[in-house]
XYZ file of C-alpha atoms in Angstrom:
383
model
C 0.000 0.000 0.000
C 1.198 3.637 -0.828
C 1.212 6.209 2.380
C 4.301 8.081 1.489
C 2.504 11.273 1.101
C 1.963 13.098 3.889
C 4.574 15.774 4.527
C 7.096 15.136 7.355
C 5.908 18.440 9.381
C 2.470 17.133 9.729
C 3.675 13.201 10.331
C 6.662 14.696 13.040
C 4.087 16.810 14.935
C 1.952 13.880 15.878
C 5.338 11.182 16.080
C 4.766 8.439 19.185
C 1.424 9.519 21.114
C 1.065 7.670 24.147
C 0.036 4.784 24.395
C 22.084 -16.601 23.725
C 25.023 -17.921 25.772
C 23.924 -19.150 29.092
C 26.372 -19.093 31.729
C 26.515 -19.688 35.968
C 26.415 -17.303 38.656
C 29.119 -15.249 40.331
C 29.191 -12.891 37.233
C 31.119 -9.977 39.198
C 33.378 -9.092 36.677
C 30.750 -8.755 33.913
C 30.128 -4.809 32.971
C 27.106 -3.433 34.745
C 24.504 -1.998 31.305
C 22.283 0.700 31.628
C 19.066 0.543 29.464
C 17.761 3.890 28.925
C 13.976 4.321 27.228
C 13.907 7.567 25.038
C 10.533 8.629 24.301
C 8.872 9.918 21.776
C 6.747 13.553 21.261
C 3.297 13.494 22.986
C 4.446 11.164 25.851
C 4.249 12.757 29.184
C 6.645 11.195 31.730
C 3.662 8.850 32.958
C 3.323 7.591 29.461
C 6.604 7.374 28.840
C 7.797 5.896 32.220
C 4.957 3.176 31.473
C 6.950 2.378 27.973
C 10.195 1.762 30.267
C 8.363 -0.349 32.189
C 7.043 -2.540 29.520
C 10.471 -2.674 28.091
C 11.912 -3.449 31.250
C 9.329 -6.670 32.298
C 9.842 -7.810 28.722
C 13.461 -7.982 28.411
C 14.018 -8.646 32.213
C 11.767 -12.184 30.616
C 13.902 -12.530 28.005
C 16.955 -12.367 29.291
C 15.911 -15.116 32.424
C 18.472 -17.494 32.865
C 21.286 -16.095 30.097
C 24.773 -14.113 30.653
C 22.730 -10.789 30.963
C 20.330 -12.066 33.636
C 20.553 -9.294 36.625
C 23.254 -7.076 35.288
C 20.686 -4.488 33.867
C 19.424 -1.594 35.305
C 16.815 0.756 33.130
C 15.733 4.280 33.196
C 14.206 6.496 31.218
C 15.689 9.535 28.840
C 12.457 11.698 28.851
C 12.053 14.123 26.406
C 9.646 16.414 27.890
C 6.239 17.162 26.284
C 4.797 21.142 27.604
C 2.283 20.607 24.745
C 1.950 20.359 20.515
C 3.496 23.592 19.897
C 6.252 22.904 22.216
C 6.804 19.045 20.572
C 6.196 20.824 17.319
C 9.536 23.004 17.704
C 11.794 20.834 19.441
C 10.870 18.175 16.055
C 12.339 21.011 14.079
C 14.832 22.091 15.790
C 16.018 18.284 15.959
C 15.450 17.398 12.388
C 15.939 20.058 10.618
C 19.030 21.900 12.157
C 21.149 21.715 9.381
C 18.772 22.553 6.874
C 16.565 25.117 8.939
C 15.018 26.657 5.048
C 12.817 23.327 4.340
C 10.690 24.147 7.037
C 8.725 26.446 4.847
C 9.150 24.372 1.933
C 6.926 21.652 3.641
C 4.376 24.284 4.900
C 3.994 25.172 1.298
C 2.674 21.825 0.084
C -1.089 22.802 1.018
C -2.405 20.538 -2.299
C -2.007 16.847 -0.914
C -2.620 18.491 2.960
C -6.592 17.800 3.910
C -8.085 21.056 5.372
C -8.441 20.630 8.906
C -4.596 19.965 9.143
C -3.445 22.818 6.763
C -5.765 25.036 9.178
C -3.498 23.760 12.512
C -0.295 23.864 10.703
C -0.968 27.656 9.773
C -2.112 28.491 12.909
C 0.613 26.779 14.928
C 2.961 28.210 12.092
C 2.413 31.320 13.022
C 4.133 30.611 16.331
C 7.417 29.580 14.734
C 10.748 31.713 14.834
C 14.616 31.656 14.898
C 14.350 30.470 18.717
C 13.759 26.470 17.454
C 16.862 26.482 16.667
C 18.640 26.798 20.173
C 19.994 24.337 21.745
C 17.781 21.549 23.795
C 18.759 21.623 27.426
C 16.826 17.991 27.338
C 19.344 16.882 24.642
C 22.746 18.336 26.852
C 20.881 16.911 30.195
C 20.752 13.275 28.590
C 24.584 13.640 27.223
C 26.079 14.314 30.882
C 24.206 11.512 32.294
C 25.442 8.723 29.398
C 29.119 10.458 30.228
C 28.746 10.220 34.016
C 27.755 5.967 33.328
C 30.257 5.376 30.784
C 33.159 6.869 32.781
C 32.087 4.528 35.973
C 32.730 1.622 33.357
C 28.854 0.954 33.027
C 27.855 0.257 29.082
C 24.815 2.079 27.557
C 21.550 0.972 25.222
C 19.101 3.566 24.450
C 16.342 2.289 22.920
C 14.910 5.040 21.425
C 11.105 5.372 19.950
C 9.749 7.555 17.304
C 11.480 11.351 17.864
C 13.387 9.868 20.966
C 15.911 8.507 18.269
C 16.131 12.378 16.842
C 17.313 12.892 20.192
C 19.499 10.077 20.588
C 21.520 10.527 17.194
C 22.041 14.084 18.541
C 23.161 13.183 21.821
C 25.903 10.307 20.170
C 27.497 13.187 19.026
C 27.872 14.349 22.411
C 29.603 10.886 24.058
C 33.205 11.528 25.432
C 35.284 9.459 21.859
C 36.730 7.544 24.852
C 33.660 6.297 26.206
C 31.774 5.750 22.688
C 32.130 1.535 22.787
C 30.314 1.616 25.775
C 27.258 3.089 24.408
C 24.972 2.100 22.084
C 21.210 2.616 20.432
C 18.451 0.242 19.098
C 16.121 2.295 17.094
C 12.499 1.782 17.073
C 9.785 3.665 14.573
C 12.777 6.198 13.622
C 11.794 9.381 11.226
C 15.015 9.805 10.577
C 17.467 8.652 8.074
C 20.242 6.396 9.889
C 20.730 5.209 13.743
C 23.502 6.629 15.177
C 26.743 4.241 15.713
C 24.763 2.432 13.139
C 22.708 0.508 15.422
C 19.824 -1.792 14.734
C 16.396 -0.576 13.857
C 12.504 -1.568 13.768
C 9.685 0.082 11.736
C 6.911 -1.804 10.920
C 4.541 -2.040 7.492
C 1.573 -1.080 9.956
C 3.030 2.245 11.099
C 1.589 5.148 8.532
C 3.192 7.773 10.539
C 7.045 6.328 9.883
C 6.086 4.984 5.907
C 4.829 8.095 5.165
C 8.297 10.133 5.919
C 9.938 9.978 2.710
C 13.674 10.553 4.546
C 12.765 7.453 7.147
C 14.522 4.356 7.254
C 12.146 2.019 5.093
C 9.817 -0.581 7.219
C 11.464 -3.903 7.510
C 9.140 -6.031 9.787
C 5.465 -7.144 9.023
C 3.865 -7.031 12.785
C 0.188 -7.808 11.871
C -2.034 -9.557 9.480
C -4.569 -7.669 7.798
C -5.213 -4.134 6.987
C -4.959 -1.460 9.746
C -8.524 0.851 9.517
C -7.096 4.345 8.692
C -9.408 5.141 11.687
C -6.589 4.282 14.435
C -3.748 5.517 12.139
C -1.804 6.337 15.467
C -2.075 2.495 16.419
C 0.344 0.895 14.214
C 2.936 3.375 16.271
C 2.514 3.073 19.337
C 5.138 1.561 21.181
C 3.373 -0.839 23.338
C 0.390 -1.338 21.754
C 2.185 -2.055 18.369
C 5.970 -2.579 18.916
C 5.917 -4.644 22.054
C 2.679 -6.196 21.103
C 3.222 -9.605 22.849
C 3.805 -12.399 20.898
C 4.662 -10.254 17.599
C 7.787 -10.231 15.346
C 8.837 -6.321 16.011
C 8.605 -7.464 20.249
C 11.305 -10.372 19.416
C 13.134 -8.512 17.451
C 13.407 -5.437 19.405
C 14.620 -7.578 22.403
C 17.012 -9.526 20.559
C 18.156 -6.319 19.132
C 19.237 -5.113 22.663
C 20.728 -8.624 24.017
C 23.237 -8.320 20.230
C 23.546 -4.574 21.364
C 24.759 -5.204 24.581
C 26.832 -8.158 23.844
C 28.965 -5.870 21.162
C 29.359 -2.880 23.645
C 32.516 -2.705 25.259
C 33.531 -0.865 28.490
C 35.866 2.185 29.205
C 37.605 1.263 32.468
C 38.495 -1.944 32.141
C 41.235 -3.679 30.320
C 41.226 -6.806 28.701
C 44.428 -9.405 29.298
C 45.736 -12.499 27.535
C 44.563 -15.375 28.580
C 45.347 -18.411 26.662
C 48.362 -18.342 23.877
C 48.764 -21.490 22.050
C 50.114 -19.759 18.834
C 53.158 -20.430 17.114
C 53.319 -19.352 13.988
C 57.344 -20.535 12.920
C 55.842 -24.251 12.997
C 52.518 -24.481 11.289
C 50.507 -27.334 10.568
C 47.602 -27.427 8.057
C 44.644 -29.863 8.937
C 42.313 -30.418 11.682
C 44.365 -30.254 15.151
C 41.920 -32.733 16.260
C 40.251 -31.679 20.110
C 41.865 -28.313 21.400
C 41.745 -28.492 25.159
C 42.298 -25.308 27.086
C 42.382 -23.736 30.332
C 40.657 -20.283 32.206
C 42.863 -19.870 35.382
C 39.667 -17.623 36.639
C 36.196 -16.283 36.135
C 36.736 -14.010 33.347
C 34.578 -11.980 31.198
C 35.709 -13.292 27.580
C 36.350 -10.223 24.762
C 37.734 -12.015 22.421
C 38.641 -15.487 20.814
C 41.439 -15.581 17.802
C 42.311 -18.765 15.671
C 44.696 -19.129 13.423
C 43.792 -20.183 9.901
C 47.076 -19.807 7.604
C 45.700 -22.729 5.540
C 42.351 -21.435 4.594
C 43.233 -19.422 1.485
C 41.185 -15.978 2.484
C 37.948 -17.999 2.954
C 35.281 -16.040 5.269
C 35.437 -16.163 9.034
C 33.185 -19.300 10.743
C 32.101 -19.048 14.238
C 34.051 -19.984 17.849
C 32.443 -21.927 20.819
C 33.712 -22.448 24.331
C 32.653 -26.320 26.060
C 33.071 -26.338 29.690
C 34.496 -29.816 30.293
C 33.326 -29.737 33.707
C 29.610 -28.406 33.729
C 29.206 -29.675 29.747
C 27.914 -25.722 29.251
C 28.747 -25.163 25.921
C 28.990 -20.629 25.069
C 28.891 -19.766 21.639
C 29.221 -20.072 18.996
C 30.116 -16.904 18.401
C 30.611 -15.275 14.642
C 34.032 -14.124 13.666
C 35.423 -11.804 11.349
C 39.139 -11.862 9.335
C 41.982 -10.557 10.825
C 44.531 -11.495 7.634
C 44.661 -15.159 8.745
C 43.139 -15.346 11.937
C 39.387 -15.465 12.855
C 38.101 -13.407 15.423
C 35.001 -13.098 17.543
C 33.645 -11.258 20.785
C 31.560 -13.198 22.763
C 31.670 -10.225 25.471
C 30.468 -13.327 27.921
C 31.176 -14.506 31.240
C 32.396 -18.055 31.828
C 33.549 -19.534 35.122
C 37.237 -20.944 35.486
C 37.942 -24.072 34.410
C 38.989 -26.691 31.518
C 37.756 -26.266 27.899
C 37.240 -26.951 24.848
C 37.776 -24.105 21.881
C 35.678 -25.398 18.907
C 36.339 -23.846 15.632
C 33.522 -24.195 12.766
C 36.283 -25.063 10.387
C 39.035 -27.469 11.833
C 40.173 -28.489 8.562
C 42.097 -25.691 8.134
C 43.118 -24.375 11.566
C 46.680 -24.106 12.055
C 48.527 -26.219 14.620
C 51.245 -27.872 15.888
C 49.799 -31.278 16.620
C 49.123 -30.108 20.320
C 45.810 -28.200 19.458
C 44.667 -25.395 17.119
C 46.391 -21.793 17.486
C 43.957 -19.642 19.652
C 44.744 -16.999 21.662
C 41.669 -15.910 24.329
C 41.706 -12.116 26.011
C 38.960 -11.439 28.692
C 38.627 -9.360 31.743
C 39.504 -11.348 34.927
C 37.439 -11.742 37.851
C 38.665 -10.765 41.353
């Protein structure tokens, strides 16, 4: 179905109205994660503090029983709603900041703009000077608290709905470089172009406010069956009616979104060490090394696993896997990427001390020495 033709200052003014690895306990030395909600326009903190809550019960579900289970905290970036004139500006000023002039080229396109809404967009037009494009004290507030986290070593996830993510890919710009690992956004019914840090995103078919912004990421998840009636056009947006609708696709893949998000993030404060070095690269064996046994001196948090593949002629990375030989808990497996010869992946995982097995998707050409396949293993260790 065609929507994409209502202009983006009538679809932003009315944006968002209310509405895996497991592992053991002892997880100490796993990075605390702070999930922030941002909310979109129209949402007073009640409605958007209900949002966080949803998100919160649902992922605190999800997440039962895994590596992440009771290492998240949540709270809410609000972007504050003092009514539609006041949402109306702060859309502008967010949107349109570096190109301030098509403002008035979207106030001009009365023909395809029914009457009733050309009549509120003149009169609220009326209301609109040089002062939207100041800067939002909301926007610098939300900055200095992701800074103050990320310099304590806590990783960020701001899952950000409707003009929350306007806010968000504003405030990325604002994260200390040093910091900008830690912190990360999942993007949900976004009106703008891109997620910052190129994160993940979610729009649905069902949501005629997003797939009617020409500039908005396209919709890449069918939520529903059946037509929508054009009579609750704000329905297919809404983030808990619609987007954490239980049982849907955009609900899973919102959540999963987060657990990838925070299992990529990486922490300021804390440095990773070598833990296991079996590489030798002046006597290298092609063929599979047969079992590679390993062991983790201590609970670590694991950042990395690197295998050596000399043999494998520039093929594409496979995946890595940890098997506990003691608790028969296998993590992973984990996708890699190339390195020259080596693959390498980042579980960012926990795993208790003990002996292991590395398991390496493609054996047949891992180099060795006949003593086990090259790895080397960095992680964080636990005190």
């Amino acid at each position: 179905m065609k929507i994409r033709w209502l202009p983006k200052i009538v679809l932003l003014t009315f944006l968002a109205m209310p509405g895996v690895v497991y592992g053991e306990g002892g997880q100490q030395c796993q990075p605390r994660t702070v999930v922030f909600f941002g909310n979109g326009v129209w949402n007073d903190v009640e409605d958007a503090s209900e949002s966080r809550r949803k998100l919160e019960n649902r992922l605190n579900t999800h997440i039962s029983g895994t590596n992440l289970d009771g290492i998240i905290t949540y709270e809410l970036a609000y972007n504050p709603s003092n009514g539609y004139l006041e949402d109306l500006l702060e859309t502008f000023e967010q949107d349109l900041q570096t190109n301030y002039s098509l403002f008035w080229n979207y106030l001009a396109e009365w023909d395809i703009m029914p009457d009733f809404l050309q009549d509120k967009i003149l009169a609220i037009a009326k209301e609109v000077d040089a002062a939207v494009v100041s800067a939002n004290p909301s926007v610098q507030e939300h900055i200095a608290l992701y800074n103050t986290y990320l310099s304590e070593g806590k990783m960020i996830v701001l899952v950000a709905h409707s003009q929350g993510n306007l806010y968000g890919n504003i405030a990325y710009l604002g994260i200390d470089p040093q910091y900008i690992d830690g912190f990360g956004m999942v993007s949900v019914a976004n009106p703008d172009s891109y997620v910052a840090g190129g994160g993940p995103y979610t729009t649905i078919n069902e949501d005629f406010i997003i797939n009617s912004i020409l500039s908005a990421l396209p919709p890449n998840l069918d939520n529903f069956f059946g037509p929508l009636n054009w009579g609750d056009i704000w329905g297919g947006h809404n983030f808990i009616k619609s987007y954490m609708a239980p049982g849907h696709k955009a609900e899973a893949k919102i959540l999963n979104d987060v657990v990838s998000m925070v299992n990529e993030l990486i922490p300021s404060n804390t440095e990773a060490v070598e833990i296991v070095h079996t590489y030798n690269i002046f006597e290298v064996v092609c063929g599979n090394p047969g079992t590679t046994f390993i062991t983790i001196p201590q609970d670590a948090y694991i950042t990395e696993i690197r295998t050596y593949h000399w043999c494998d002629e520039g093929q594409p990375a496979g995946t890595h896997a940890l098997y506990n030989c003691n608790s028969f808990l296998m993590y992973g497996p984990f996708p890699g990427t190339t390195d020259f010869r080596s693959w390498v992946s980042h579980p960012n995982t926990y795993v208790p001390a003990g002996s292991y097995e590395v398991i390496d998707s493609e054996p047949s050409t891992w180099s060795h020495t006949y003593g086990g396949g090259f790895v080397i293993i960095k992680g964080i260790l636990c005190y």
